[in-house]
PDB file of C-alpha atoms in Angstrom:
ATOM      1  CA  MET A   1      49.089 -28.719  42.476  1.00 95.00           C
ATOM      2  CA  ILE A   2      45.405 -28.720  42.229  1.00 98.00           C
ATOM      3  CA  LEU A   3      44.049 -31.312  39.997  1.00 98.00           C
ATOM      4  CA  VAL A   4      40.447 -31.065  38.396  1.00 98.00           C
ATOM      5  CA  LEU A   5      38.669 -33.880  36.809  1.00 98.00           C
ATOM      6  CA  ARG A   6      36.523 -33.199  34.033  1.00 98.00           C
ATOM      7  CA  ALA A   7      37.117 -35.799  31.350  1.00 96.00           C
ATOM      8  CA  LEU A   8      33.776 -35.345  29.188  1.00 95.00           C
ATOM      9  CA  GLY A   9      32.757 -33.322  26.168  1.00 96.00           C
ATOM     10  CA  VAL A  10      32.335 -29.724  24.912  1.00 97.00           C
ATOM     11  CA  GLY A  11      29.232 -29.032  26.680  1.00 97.00           C
ATOM     12  CA  ASP A  12      30.280 -30.604  29.992  1.00 97.00           C
ATOM     13  CA  LEU A  13      33.588 -28.446  29.988  1.00 98.00           C
ATOM     14  CA  ALA A  14      31.523 -25.318  29.231  1.00 98.00           C
ATOM     15  CA  THR A  15      29.133 -25.846  32.097  1.00 98.00           C
ATOM     16  CA  ALA A  16      31.944 -26.320  34.389  1.00 98.00           C
ATOM     17  CA  VAL A  17      33.783 -22.922  33.533  1.00 98.00           C
ATOM     18  CA  PRO A  18      32.301 -20.938  36.434  1.00 98.00           C
ATOM     19  CA  ALA A  19      33.484 -23.477  38.971  1.00 98.00           C
ATOM     20  CA  LEU A  20      37.009 -23.855  37.223  1.00 98.00           C
ATOM     21  CA  ARG A  21      37.217 -19.765  37.415  1.00 98.00           C
ATOM     22  CA  GLY A  22      36.239 -19.882  40.977  1.00 98.00           C
ATOM     23  CA  LEU A  23      39.099 -22.444  41.899  1.00 98.00           C
ATOM     24  CA  ARG A  24      41.483 -20.321  39.841  1.00 98.00           C
ATOM     25  CA  ALA A  25      40.617 -17.294  41.911  1.00 98.00           C
ATOM     26  CA  ALA A  26      40.630 -19.120  45.108  1.00 98.00           C
ATOM     27  CA  PHE A  27      44.188 -20.370  44.595  1.00 97.00           C
ATOM     28  CA  PRO A  28      46.075 -17.804  42.639  1.00 96.00           C
ATOM     29  CA  GLY A  29      49.615 -18.998  43.585  1.00 91.00           C
ATOM     30  CA  GLU A  30      49.011 -22.676  42.763  1.00 96.00           C
ATOM     31  CA  THR A  31      49.311 -24.820  39.629  1.00 97.00           C
ATOM     32  CA  LEU A  32      45.874 -25.538  38.315  1.00 98.00           C
ATOM     33  CA  SER A  33      45.685 -28.751  36.299  1.00 98.00           C
ATOM     34  CA  LEU A  34      42.670 -30.030  34.402  1.00 98.00           C
ATOM     35  CA  ALA A  35      42.256 -33.655  33.580  1.00 98.00           C
ATOM     36  CA  ALA A  36      40.257 -33.552  30.356  1.00 98.00           C
ATOM     37  CA  PRO A  37      40.297 -35.287  26.851  1.00 97.00           C
ATOM     38  CA  ALA A  38      43.253 -33.903  24.834  1.00 97.00           C
ATOM     39  CA  TRP A  39      41.015 -33.176  21.865  1.00 97.00           C
ATOM     40  CA  LEU A  40      39.550 -30.405  24.106  1.00 98.00           C
ATOM     41  CA  THR A  41      42.790 -28.299  24.248  1.00 98.00           C
ATOM     42  CA  PRO A  42      41.817 -25.640  21.965  1.00 97.00           C
ATOM     43  CA  LEU A  43      38.729 -25.102  23.961  1.00 97.00           C
ATOM     44  CA  ILE A  44      40.321 -25.258  27.412  1.00 98.00           C
ATOM     45  CA  LEU A  45      42.806 -22.506  26.212  1.00 97.00           C
ATOM     46  CA  THR A  46      39.677 -20.239  25.804  1.00 98.00           C
ATOM     47  CA  ILE A  47      38.890 -20.497  29.613  1.00 98.00           C
ATOM     48  CA  GLY A  48      42.049 -18.960  30.663  1.00 97.00           C
ATOM     49  CA  GLY A  49      43.820 -19.746  34.035  1.00 97.00           C
ATOM     50  CA  ILE A  50      44.507 -23.455  33.435  1.00 98.00           C
ATOM     51  CA  ASP A  51      48.108 -24.007  33.822  1.00 98.00           C
ATOM     52  CA  ARG A  52      48.402 -27.625  32.785  1.00 98.00           C
ATOM     53  CA  ILE A  53      46.255 -29.970  30.850  1.00 98.00           C
ATOM     54  CA  ILE A  54      46.537 -33.668  31.588  1.00 98.00           C
ATOM     55  CA  PRO A  55      45.158 -35.922  28.972  1.00 97.00           C
ATOM     56  CA  ALA A  56      42.196 -38.067  30.307  1.00 97.00           C
ATOM     57  CA  ARG A  57      39.592 -40.221  28.973  1.00 93.00           C
ATOM     58  CA  GLU A  58      36.091 -40.809  30.874  1.00 92.00           C
ATOM     59  CA  LEU A  59      36.314 -42.843  33.807  1.00 89.00           C
ATOM     60  CA  GLU A  60      39.825 -44.211  32.826  1.00 94.00           C
ATOM     61  CA  PRO A  61      42.900 -44.411  35.070  1.00 93.00           C
ATOM     62  CA  LEU A  62      44.488 -41.041  35.230  1.00 96.00           C
ATOM     63  CA  ASP A  63      47.989 -42.522  34.196  1.00 94.00           C
ATOM     64  CA  ALA A  64      49.296 -38.968  33.045  1.00 94.00           C
ATOM     65  CA  ALA A  65      48.537 -37.200  36.418  1.00 95.00           C
ATOM     66  CA  PRO A  66      51.129 -36.832  39.093  1.00 92.00           C
ATOM     67  CA  ALA A  67      50.607 -38.667  42.237  1.00 93.00           C
ATOM     68  CA  ARG A  68      49.586 -36.989  45.577  1.00 96.00           C
ATOM     69  CA  PRO A  69      48.181 -33.699  44.405  1.00 97.00           C
ATOM     70  CA  ARG A  70      47.525 -31.300  47.198  1.00 97.00           C
ATOM     71  CA  LEU A  71      43.965 -31.026  46.260  1.00 98.00           C
ATOM     72  CA  ALA A  72      41.872 -33.122  43.920  1.00 98.00           C
ATOM     73  CA  VAL A  73      38.527 -31.796  42.922  1.00 98.00           C
ATOM     74  CA  ASN A  74      35.874 -33.953  41.138  1.00 98.00           C
ATOM     75  CA  LEU A  75      33.939 -31.832  38.617  1.00 98.00           C
ATOM     76  CA  HIS A  76      32.937 -35.086  36.751  1.00 97.00           C
ATOM     77  CA  GLY A  77      30.438 -37.066  38.436  1.00 96.00           C
ATOM     78  CA  SER A  78      28.727 -38.193  41.550  1.00 96.00           C
ATOM     79  CA  GLY A  79      31.032 -41.251  42.054  1.00 95.00           C
ATOM     80  CA  PRO A  80      31.995 -43.859  42.881  1.00 97.00           C
ATOM     81  CA  GLU A  81      33.990 -44.471  39.566  1.00 97.00           C
ATOM     82  CA  SER A  82      35.225 -40.831  39.193  1.00 97.00           C
ATOM     83  CA  HIS A  83      35.943 -40.550  42.797  1.00 98.00           C
ATOM     84  CA  HIS A  84      38.133 -43.752  42.663  1.00 97.00           C
ATOM     85  CA  ARG A  85      40.097 -42.339  39.697  1.00 97.00           C
ATOM     86  CA  LEU A  86      41.060 -39.307  41.861  1.00 98.00           C
ATOM     87  CA  GLN A  87      41.449 -41.330  45.100  1.00 97.00           C
ATOM     88  CA  ALA A  88      43.997 -43.697  43.244  1.00 97.00           C
ATOM     89  CA  LEU A  89      46.351 -40.744  43.143  1.00 97.00           C
ATOM     90  CA  HIS A  90      46.257 -40.452  46.981  1.00 97.00           C
ATOM     91  CA  PRO A  91      45.578 -36.650  47.178  1.00 98.00           C
ATOM     92  CA  ASP A  92      46.176 -34.835  50.442  1.00 97.00           C
ATOM     93  CA  THR A  93      42.400 -33.600  50.107  1.00 98.00           C
ATOM     94  CA  LEU A  94      39.501 -34.653  47.943  1.00 98.00           C
ATOM     95  CA  TRP A  95      36.743 -32.147  47.154  1.00 98.00           C
ATOM     96  CA  ALA A  96      33.779 -34.172  45.599  1.00 98.00           C
ATOM     97  CA  PHE A  97      30.209 -35.009  46.200  1.00 98.00           C
ATOM     98  CA  ALA A  98      29.475 -37.437  49.055  1.00 98.00           C
ATOM     99  CA  SER A  99      29.443 -41.085  47.940  1.00 97.00           C
ATOM    100  CA  ARG A 100      28.964 -43.859  50.338  1.00 96.00           C
ATOM    101  CA  ALA A 101      30.149 -46.406  47.490  1.00 96.00           C
ATOM    102  CA  ALA A 102      33.542 -44.426  47.106  1.00 97.00           C
ATOM    103  CA  GLY A 103      34.115 -44.122  51.049  1.00 96.00           C
ATOM    104  CA  HIS A 104      33.898 -40.349  50.663  1.00 97.00           C
ATOM    105  CA  SER A 105      31.437 -38.907  53.383  1.00 93.00           C
ATOM    106  CA  ASP A 106      32.504 -35.379  53.025  1.00 92.00           C
ATOM    107  CA  GLY A 107      30.820 -33.222  50.501  1.00 96.00           C
ATOM    108  CA  PRO A 108      27.196 -31.979  49.550  1.00 97.00           C
ATOM    109  CA  GLY A 109      24.600 -34.357  48.228  1.00 97.00           C
ATOM    110  CA  TRP A 110      24.144 -34.998  44.496  1.00 97.00           C
ATOM    111  CA  HIS A 111      20.708 -33.570  42.990  1.00 96.00           C
ATOM    112  CA  ASP A 112      19.675 -35.271  39.916  1.00 92.00           C
ATOM    113  CA  ASP A 113      17.458 -32.407  38.664  1.00 92.00           C
ATOM    114  CA  GLU A 114      19.859 -29.629  39.281  1.00 96.00           C
ATOM    115  CA  HIS A 115      21.125 -27.569  36.342  1.00 97.00           C
ATOM    116  CA  GLU A 116      24.842 -28.606  35.330  1.00 97.00           C
ATOM    117  CA  VAL A 117      26.208 -25.097  35.963  1.00 98.00           C
ATOM    118  CA  ARG A 118      24.791 -24.677  39.347  1.00 98.00           C
ATOM    119  CA  ARG A 119      25.809 -28.235  40.387  1.00 98.00           C
ATOM    120  CA  TRP A 120      29.475 -27.600  40.224  1.00 98.00           C
ATOM    121  CA  CYS A 121      29.190 -24.054  41.520  1.00 98.00           C
ATOM    122  CA  ARG A 122      27.419 -25.529  44.582  1.00 98.00           C
ATOM    123  CA  LEU A 123      30.211 -28.172  44.997  1.00 98.00           C
ATOM    124  CA  ALA A 124      32.769 -25.487  44.879  1.00 98.00           C
ATOM    125  CA  ARG A 125      30.814 -23.250  47.372  1.00 98.00           C
ATOM    126  CA  TYR A 126      30.527 -26.258  49.823  1.00 98.00           C
ATOM    127  CA  TYR A 127      34.276 -26.041  50.109  1.00 98.00           C
ATOM    128  CA  GLY A 128      34.336 -22.168  50.637  1.00 98.00           C
ATOM    129  CA  VAL A 129      35.128 -21.141  46.809  1.00 98.00           C
ATOM    130  CA  ALA A 130      33.163 -18.289  45.466  1.00 98.00           C
ATOM    131  CA  CYS A 131      31.604 -18.717  42.025  1.00 97.00           C
ATOM    132  CA  ASP A 132      29.639 -16.713  39.483  1.00 98.00           C
ATOM    133  CA  GLU A 133      27.125 -18.871  37.722  1.00 97.00           C
ATOM    134  CA  SER A 134      26.906 -16.355  34.991  1.00 97.00           C
ATOM    135  CA  ASP A 135      30.607 -16.280  34.168  1.00 98.00           C
ATOM    136  CA  LEU A 136      30.340 -18.505  30.969  1.00 98.00           C
ATOM    137  CA  ASP A 137      32.092 -16.345  28.352  1.00 98.00           C
ATOM    138  CA  LEU A 138      34.881 -17.822  26.600  1.00 98.00           C
ATOM    139  CA  HIS A 139      37.879 -16.200  24.751  1.00 97.00           C
ATOM    140  CA  VAL A 140      37.619 -16.443  20.711  1.00 97.00           C
ATOM    141  CA  PRO A 141      40.264 -18.653  19.252  1.00 96.00           C
ATOM    142  CA  ASP A 142      42.426 -17.104  16.559  1.00 94.00           C
ATOM    143  CA  ALA A 143      41.050 -18.797  13.540  1.00 95.00           C
ATOM    144  CA  ASP A 144      40.120 -17.659   9.996  1.00 94.00           C
ATOM    145  CA  VAL A 145      36.350 -18.036   9.661  1.00 96.00           C
ATOM    146  CA  THR A 146      33.313 -16.257   7.670  1.00 95.00           C
ATOM    147  CA  PRO A 147      31.519 -14.031   9.944  1.00 96.00           C
ATOM    148  CA  GLY A 148      27.757 -13.660  10.021  1.00 97.00           C
ATOM    149  CA  VAL A 149      26.611 -16.996   8.859  1.00 98.00           C
ATOM    150  CA  THR A 150      23.657 -18.940  10.392  1.00 98.00           C
ATOM    151  CA  ILE A 151      24.671 -22.390  11.661  1.00 98.00           C
ATOM    152  CA  ILE A 152      22.670 -25.362  11.577  1.00 98.00           C
ATOM    153  CA  HIS A 153      24.045 -28.219  13.671  1.00 98.00           C
ATOM    154  CA  PRO A 154      22.020 -31.452  13.305  1.00 98.00           C
ATOM    155  CA  GLY A 155      24.154 -33.927  15.260  1.00 96.00           C
ATOM    156  CA  ALA A 156      24.067 -35.071  19.127  1.00 95.00           C
ATOM    157  CA  LYS A 157      25.815 -37.672  20.950  1.00 91.00           C
ATOM    158  CA  SER A 158      22.719 -39.957  21.397  1.00 91.00           C
ATOM    159  CA  PRO A 159      20.150 -40.607  18.630  1.00 92.00           C
ATOM    160  CA  ALA A 160      17.245 -39.735  21.037  1.00 94.00           C
ATOM    161  CA  ARG A 161      18.613 -35.994  20.902  1.00 94.00           C
ATOM    162  CA  ARG A 162      18.901 -35.812  16.955  1.00 96.00           C
ATOM    163  CA  TRP A 163      16.019 -33.955  15.189  1.00 97.00           C
ATOM    164  CA  PRO A 164      15.024 -35.447  11.982  1.00 97.00           C
ATOM    165  CA  PRO A 165      17.502 -34.310   9.066  1.00 98.00           C
ATOM    166  CA  ASP A 166      14.410 -33.279   6.896  1.00 98.00           C
ATOM    167  CA  ARG A 167      13.178 -30.796   9.573  1.00 98.00           C
ATOM    168  CA  PHE A 168      16.796 -29.391   9.920  1.00 98.00           C
ATOM    169  CA  ALA A 169      16.684 -29.026   5.994  1.00 98.00           C
ATOM    170  CA  ALA A 170      13.263 -27.507   5.918  1.00 98.00           C
ATOM    171  CA  VAL A 171      14.543 -24.680   8.332  1.00 98.00           C
ATOM    172  CA  ALA A 172      17.734 -24.279   6.342  1.00 98.00           C
ATOM    173  CA  ARG A 173      15.737 -23.926   3.142  1.00 98.00           C
ATOM    174  CA  ARG A 174      13.639 -21.187   4.518  1.00 98.00           C
ATOM    175  CA  LEU A 175      16.442 -19.388   6.226  1.00 98.00           C
ATOM    176  CA  VAL A 176      18.325 -19.122   2.949  1.00 98.00           C
ATOM    177  CA  THR A 177      15.224 -17.811   1.257  1.00 97.00           C
ATOM    178  CA  ALA A 178      15.122 -15.131   4.071  1.00 97.00           C
ATOM    179  CA  GLY A 179      18.702 -14.007   3.266  1.00 97.00           C
ATOM    180  CA  HIS A 180      20.750 -16.102   5.727  1.00 98.00           C
ATOM    181  CA  ARG A 181      24.084 -17.755   4.581  1.00 98.00           C
ATOM    182  CA  VAL A 182      23.623 -21.201   6.142  1.00 98.00           C
ATOM    183  CA  LEU A 183      26.357 -23.620   7.027  1.00 98.00           C
ATOM    184  CA  VAL A 184      25.796 -27.141   8.342  1.00 98.00           C
ATOM    185  CA  THR A 185      28.307 -28.345  10.996  1.00 98.00           C
ATOM    186  CA  GLY A 186      29.148 -31.344  12.709  1.00 97.00           C
ATOM    187  CA  SER A 187      31.993 -33.464  14.099  1.00 94.00           C
ATOM    188  CA  PRO A 188      33.813 -35.845  11.732  1.00 94.00           C
ATOM    189  CA  GLN A 189      31.675 -38.656  12.641  1.00 94.00           C
ATOM    190  CA  GLU A 190      28.684 -36.500  11.582  1.00 96.00           C
ATOM    191  CA  HIS A 191      29.930 -35.585   8.213  1.00 96.00           C
ATOM    192  CA  ASP A 192      27.531 -37.675   6.205  1.00 97.00           C
ATOM    193  CA  LEU A 193      24.657 -36.384   8.422  1.00 97.00           C
ATOM    194  CA  CYS A 194      25.618 -32.932   7.600  1.00 98.00           C
ATOM    195  CA  VAL A 195      25.892 -33.725   3.990  1.00 98.00           C
ATOM    196  CA  ARG A 196      22.493 -35.124   3.955  1.00 98.00           C
ATOM    197  CA  VAL A 197      20.808 -32.142   5.621  1.00 98.00           C
ATOM    198  CA  ALA A 198      22.639 -29.860   3.072  1.00 98.00           C
ATOM    199  CA  GLU A 199      21.453 -31.861   0.202  1.00 98.00           C
ATOM    200  CA  LEU A 200      17.945 -31.918   1.319  1.00 98.00           C
ATOM    201  CA  ALA A 201      17.990 -28.164   1.828  1.00 98.00           C
ATOM    202  CA  GLY A 202      19.474 -27.529  -1.689  1.00 97.00           C
ATOM    203  CA  LEU A 203      22.670 -26.273  -0.436  1.00 98.00           C
ATOM    204  CA  THR A 204      26.120 -26.890  -1.991  1.00 96.00           C
ATOM    205  CA  GLN A 205      29.128 -28.902  -0.512  1.00 94.00           C
ATOM    206  CA  GLU A 206      30.631 -25.420   0.534  1.00 96.00           C
ATOM    207  CA  ALA A 207      27.886 -25.128   2.977  1.00 98.00           C
ATOM    208  CA  VAL A 208      29.370 -28.215   5.047  1.00 98.00           C
ATOM    209  CA  PRO A 209      32.827 -26.963   6.204  1.00 96.00           C
ATOM    210  CA  ARG A 210      35.129 -29.522   7.942  1.00 93.00           C
ATOM    211  CA  THR A 211      36.150 -27.410  11.010  1.00 95.00           C
ATOM    212  CA  GLY A 212      38.384 -28.293  14.091  1.00 95.00           C
ATOM    213  CA  LEU A 213      37.279 -27.093  17.408  1.00 97.00           C
ATOM    214  CA  SER A 214      39.052 -23.749  17.268  1.00 97.00           C
ATOM    215  CA  GLU A 215      37.383 -23.036  13.787  1.00 97.00           C
ATOM    216  CA  LEU A 216      34.072 -24.074  15.103  1.00 97.00           C
ATOM    217  CA  ALA A 217      34.309 -21.837  18.287  1.00 98.00           C
ATOM    218  CA  ALA A 218      35.413 -18.858  16.215  1.00 98.00           C
ATOM    219  CA  LEU A 219      32.668 -19.367  13.714  1.00 98.00           C
ATOM    220  CA  VAL A 220      30.079 -19.491  16.654  1.00 98.00           C
ATOM    221  CA  ALA A 221      31.534 -16.516  18.112  1.00 98.00           C
ATOM    222  CA  SER A 222      31.000 -14.693  14.818  1.00 97.00           C
ATOM    223  CA  ALA A 223      27.878 -16.094  13.720  1.00 98.00           C
ATOM    224  CA  ARG A 224      24.561 -14.538  13.147  1.00 98.00           C
ATOM    225  CA  LEU A 225      22.413 -17.559  14.535  1.00 98.00           C
ATOM    226  CA  VAL A 226      22.839 -20.908  15.715  1.00 98.00           C
ATOM    227  CA  ILE A 227      20.104 -23.704  15.530  1.00 98.00           C
ATOM    228  CA  CYS A 228      21.005 -27.025  17.110  1.00 98.00           C
ATOM    229  CA  GLY A 229      19.849 -29.887  19.451  1.00 97.00           C
ATOM    230  CA  ASP A 230      20.970 -30.392  23.006  1.00 97.00           C
ATOM    231  CA  THR A 231      24.505 -30.784  22.270  1.00 97.00           C
ATOM    232  CA  GLY A 232      28.029 -28.944  22.880  1.00 97.00           C
ATOM    233  CA  ILE A 233      27.727 -26.210  20.135  1.00 98.00           C
ATOM    234  CA  ALA A 234      24.696 -24.907  22.217  1.00 98.00           C
ATOM    235  CA  HIS A 235      27.007 -24.013  25.068  1.00 98.00           C
ATOM    236  CA  LEU A 236      29.476 -22.434  22.651  1.00 98.00           C
ATOM    237  CA  ALA A 237      26.559 -20.038  21.662  1.00 98.00           C
ATOM    238  CA  THR A 238      26.025 -19.283  25.275  1.00 98.00           C
ATOM    239  CA  ALA A 239      29.635 -18.678  25.718  1.00 98.00           C
ATOM    240  CA  TYR A 240      29.813 -16.178  22.912  1.00 98.00           C
ATOM    241  CA  ARG A 241      26.489 -14.718  23.430  1.00 98.00           C
ATOM    242  CA  THR A 242      25.291 -15.633  19.902  1.00 98.00           C
ATOM    243  CA  PRO A 243      21.728 -15.896  19.297  1.00 98.00           C
ATOM    244  CA  SER A 244      20.583 -19.586  19.222  1.00 98.00           C
ATOM    245  CA  VAL A 245      17.598 -21.916  19.351  1.00 98.00           C
ATOM    246  CA  VAL A 246      18.170 -25.146  21.032  1.00 98.00           C
ATOM    247  CA  LEU A 247      15.939 -27.994  20.571  1.00 98.00           C
ATOM    248  CA  PHE A 248      15.496 -30.204  23.752  1.00 97.00           C
ATOM    249  CA  GLY A 249      14.395 -33.871  24.225  1.00 93.00           C
ATOM    250  CA  PRO A 250      14.770 -36.013  26.317  1.00 94.00           C
ATOM    251  CA  VAL A 251      16.461 -33.794  28.910  1.00 94.00           C
ATOM    252  CA  SER A 252      14.818 -30.615  30.030  1.00 95.00           C
ATOM    253  CA  PRO A 253      16.518 -27.212  29.483  1.00 96.00           C
ATOM    254  CA  ALA A 254      16.239 -26.744  33.271  1.00 95.00           C
ATOM    255  CA  ARG A 255      19.296 -29.155  33.380  1.00 95.00           C
ATOM    256  CA  TRP A 256      21.277 -28.436  30.368  1.00 96.00           C
ATOM    257  CA  GLY A 257      19.710 -25.103  28.888  1.00 97.00           C
ATOM    258  CA  PRO A 258      21.128 -21.478  28.376  1.00 97.00           C
ATOM    259  CA  PRO A 259      21.068 -19.223  31.318  1.00 95.00           C
ATOM    260  CA  ALA A 260      17.868 -17.639  32.174  1.00 91.00           C
ATOM    261  CA  GLY A 261      17.564 -13.883  31.506  1.00 92.00           C
ATOM    262  CA  ARG A 262      19.065 -14.019  28.032  1.00 96.00           C
ATOM    263  CA  PRO A 263      15.881 -13.855  25.473  1.00 97.00           C
ATOM    264  CA  TYR A 264      18.345 -14.244  22.676  1.00 98.00           C
ATOM    265  CA  HIS A 265      18.812 -17.894  23.517  1.00 98.00           C
ATOM    266  CA  ARG A 266      15.526 -19.872  22.934  1.00 98.00           C
ATOM    267  CA  PRO A 267      15.265 -23.313  24.280  1.00 98.00           C
ATOM    268  CA  LEU A 268      12.450 -25.396  22.867  1.00 98.00           C
ATOM    269  CA  TRP A 269      11.064 -28.357  24.862  1.00 97.00           C
ATOM    270  CA  HIS A 270       7.628 -30.233  25.014  1.00 96.00           C
ATOM    271  CA  GLY A 271       8.642 -32.750  27.626  1.00 92.00           C
ATOM    272  CA  THR A 272       6.873 -33.359  30.768  1.00 88.00           C
ATOM    273  CA  ARG A 273       9.767 -34.935  32.645  1.00 85.00           C
ATOM    274  CA  SER A 274      13.465 -35.040  32.145  1.00 86.00           C
ATOM    275  CA  GLU A 275      15.121 -38.384  31.313  1.00 87.00           C
ATOM    276  CA  ARG A 276      18.631 -39.448  30.569  1.00 84.00           C
ATOM    277  CA  GLY A 277      20.264 -37.747  27.820  1.00 83.00           C
ATOM    278  CA  ASP A 278      22.020 -40.842  26.429  1.00 84.00           C
ATOM    279  CA  LEU A 279      19.022 -42.696  25.350  1.00 82.00           C
ATOM    280  CA  PRO A 280      20.006 -45.044  22.336  1.00 83.00           C
ATOM    281  CA  GLY A 281      16.905 -43.961  20.451  1.00 81.00           C
ATOM    282  CA  PRO A 282      14.611 -43.439  18.423  1.00 91.00           C
ATOM    283  CA  VAL A 283      14.218 -39.722  18.632  1.00 93.00           C
ATOM    284  CA  HIS A 284      12.436 -38.704  21.752  1.00 94.00           C
ATOM    285  CA  PRO A 285       9.054 -37.757  21.406  1.00 94.00           C
ATOM    286  CA  ALA A 286       9.464 -34.306  23.125  1.00 95.00           C
ATOM    287  CA  LEU A 287      12.044 -33.533  20.119  1.00 96.00           C
ATOM    288  CA  LEU A 288       9.649 -34.901  17.584  1.00 96.00           C
ATOM    289  CA  ALA A 289       6.925 -32.460  18.761  1.00 97.00           C
ATOM    290  CA  ILE A 290       8.917 -29.477  17.904  1.00 98.00           C
ATOM    291  CA  THR A 291       8.116 -28.239  14.216  1.00 98.00           C
ATOM    292  CA  PRO A 292      10.065 -26.225  11.600  1.00 98.00           C
ATOM    293  CA  ASP A 293       7.612 -23.414  12.157  1.00 98.00           C
ATOM    294  CA  GLU A 294       8.110 -23.376  15.836  1.00 98.00           C
ATOM    295  CA  VAL A 295      11.898 -23.082  15.257  1.00 98.00           C
ATOM    296  CA  LEU A 296      11.761 -20.389  12.676  1.00 98.00           C
ATOM    297  CA  ALA A 297       9.599 -18.271  14.939  1.00 98.00           C
ATOM    298  CA  ALA A 298      12.059 -18.909  17.613  1.00 98.00           C
ATOM    299  CA  ALA A 299      14.821 -17.938  15.425  1.00 98.00           C
ATOM    300  CA  THR A 300      13.264 -14.508  14.500  1.00 97.00           C
ATOM    301  CA  GLU A 301      12.682 -14.122  18.336  1.00 97.00           C
ATOM    302  CA  ALA A 302      16.162 -14.690  19.178  1.00 98.00           C
ATOM    303  CA  GLU A 303      17.664 -12.460  16.637  1.00 97.00           C
ATOM    304  CA  SER A 304      15.266  -9.475  17.552  1.00 96.00           C
ATOM    305  CA  ALA A 305      16.050  -9.938  21.367  1.00 94.00           C
ATOM    306  CA  HIS A 306      19.882  -9.622  20.954  1.00 91.00           C
ATOM    307  CA  PRO A 307      21.080  -6.278  22.265  1.00 86.00           C
ATOM    308  CA  THR A 308      23.552  -5.722  19.587  1.00 81.00           C
ATOM    309  CA  ARG A 309      22.632  -8.002  16.761  1.00 64.00           C
ATOM    310  CA  ARG A 310      19.519  -7.499  14.515  1.00 47.00           C
ATOM    311  CA  PRO A 311      18.057  -9.567  11.893  1.00 43.00           C
ATOM    312  CA  SER A 312      17.895  -8.250   8.346  1.00 40.00           C
ATOM    313  CA  PRO A 313      14.726  -6.593   6.938  1.00 35.00           C
ATOM    314  CA  THR A 314      13.818  -9.820   5.335  1.00 35.00           C
ATOM    315  CA  ALA A 315      11.765 -11.748   8.074  1.00 37.00           C
ATOM    316  CA  VAL A 316      11.581 -15.498   8.155  1.00 40.00           C
ATOM    317  CA  THR A 317       8.109 -16.466   6.904  1.00 38.00           C
ATOM    318  CA  ARG A 318       6.097 -19.506   8.472  1.00 37.00           C
ATOM    319  CA  SER A 319       4.322 -21.845   5.991  1.00 36.00           C
TER     320      SER A 319
END
């Protein structure tokens, strides 16, 4: 059995897809198990090729994993904590970044400023596994959703990555005027924030759907446009090639942004250097530098650049 650790969130899982598929192709006859949060199961199923999901929480003991896997692969972090979680299972072989603190001298060195997709593909390649960094597409879950909506997603894990609600609302109001059907989405913990944005935008409660992960993924796959911060739904827009505008700060899109060569994904960032993405707050200055006018202009550009999706004749006007 091959055991892969990636016990993080939606965006983290999505950026590891090319490396996971590389491992699947390299070991076609072996059971490929992924240790990840159980709530990510609907999204894991859209990757394909994962034989077993082992429930896991970030940097906690892997109690549900079988001991002595033939190969353990750390797609979670640089160590030592994540290395220790896999070493405790006594795998025959561990593939991971070199970590003196974990007693693991094999593996490539860690680069802080590396794009997350490239990071895990580089690790796999070090051990002889071919990876295609552009292989980011996901299957669409079977869920009943309304197609053609524009999604505003105001939440993010850390306060420093949350653009102000009144600015999201200003964008939503003008998109509605331009003919978009706008929905405001978020996790259950972000529901109050979504309601606030909808109210500020003059939208009804129907514009704030309660969606599970399958419904959210299907909604993004069929959406007209996604506007969000640097958070998981941005990676779903990438996975489904849905036009998107992604607002960055404090982390540079060079580390977590959409792939180059796709003009229908528009990252916006006014930072001068990339910082930690889990800053407690307040909103990062690079994010505050982004204006509603800039977002609306990027939205029009993203829609116009998509090879198969085109905006309606009603353009979004700038104030």
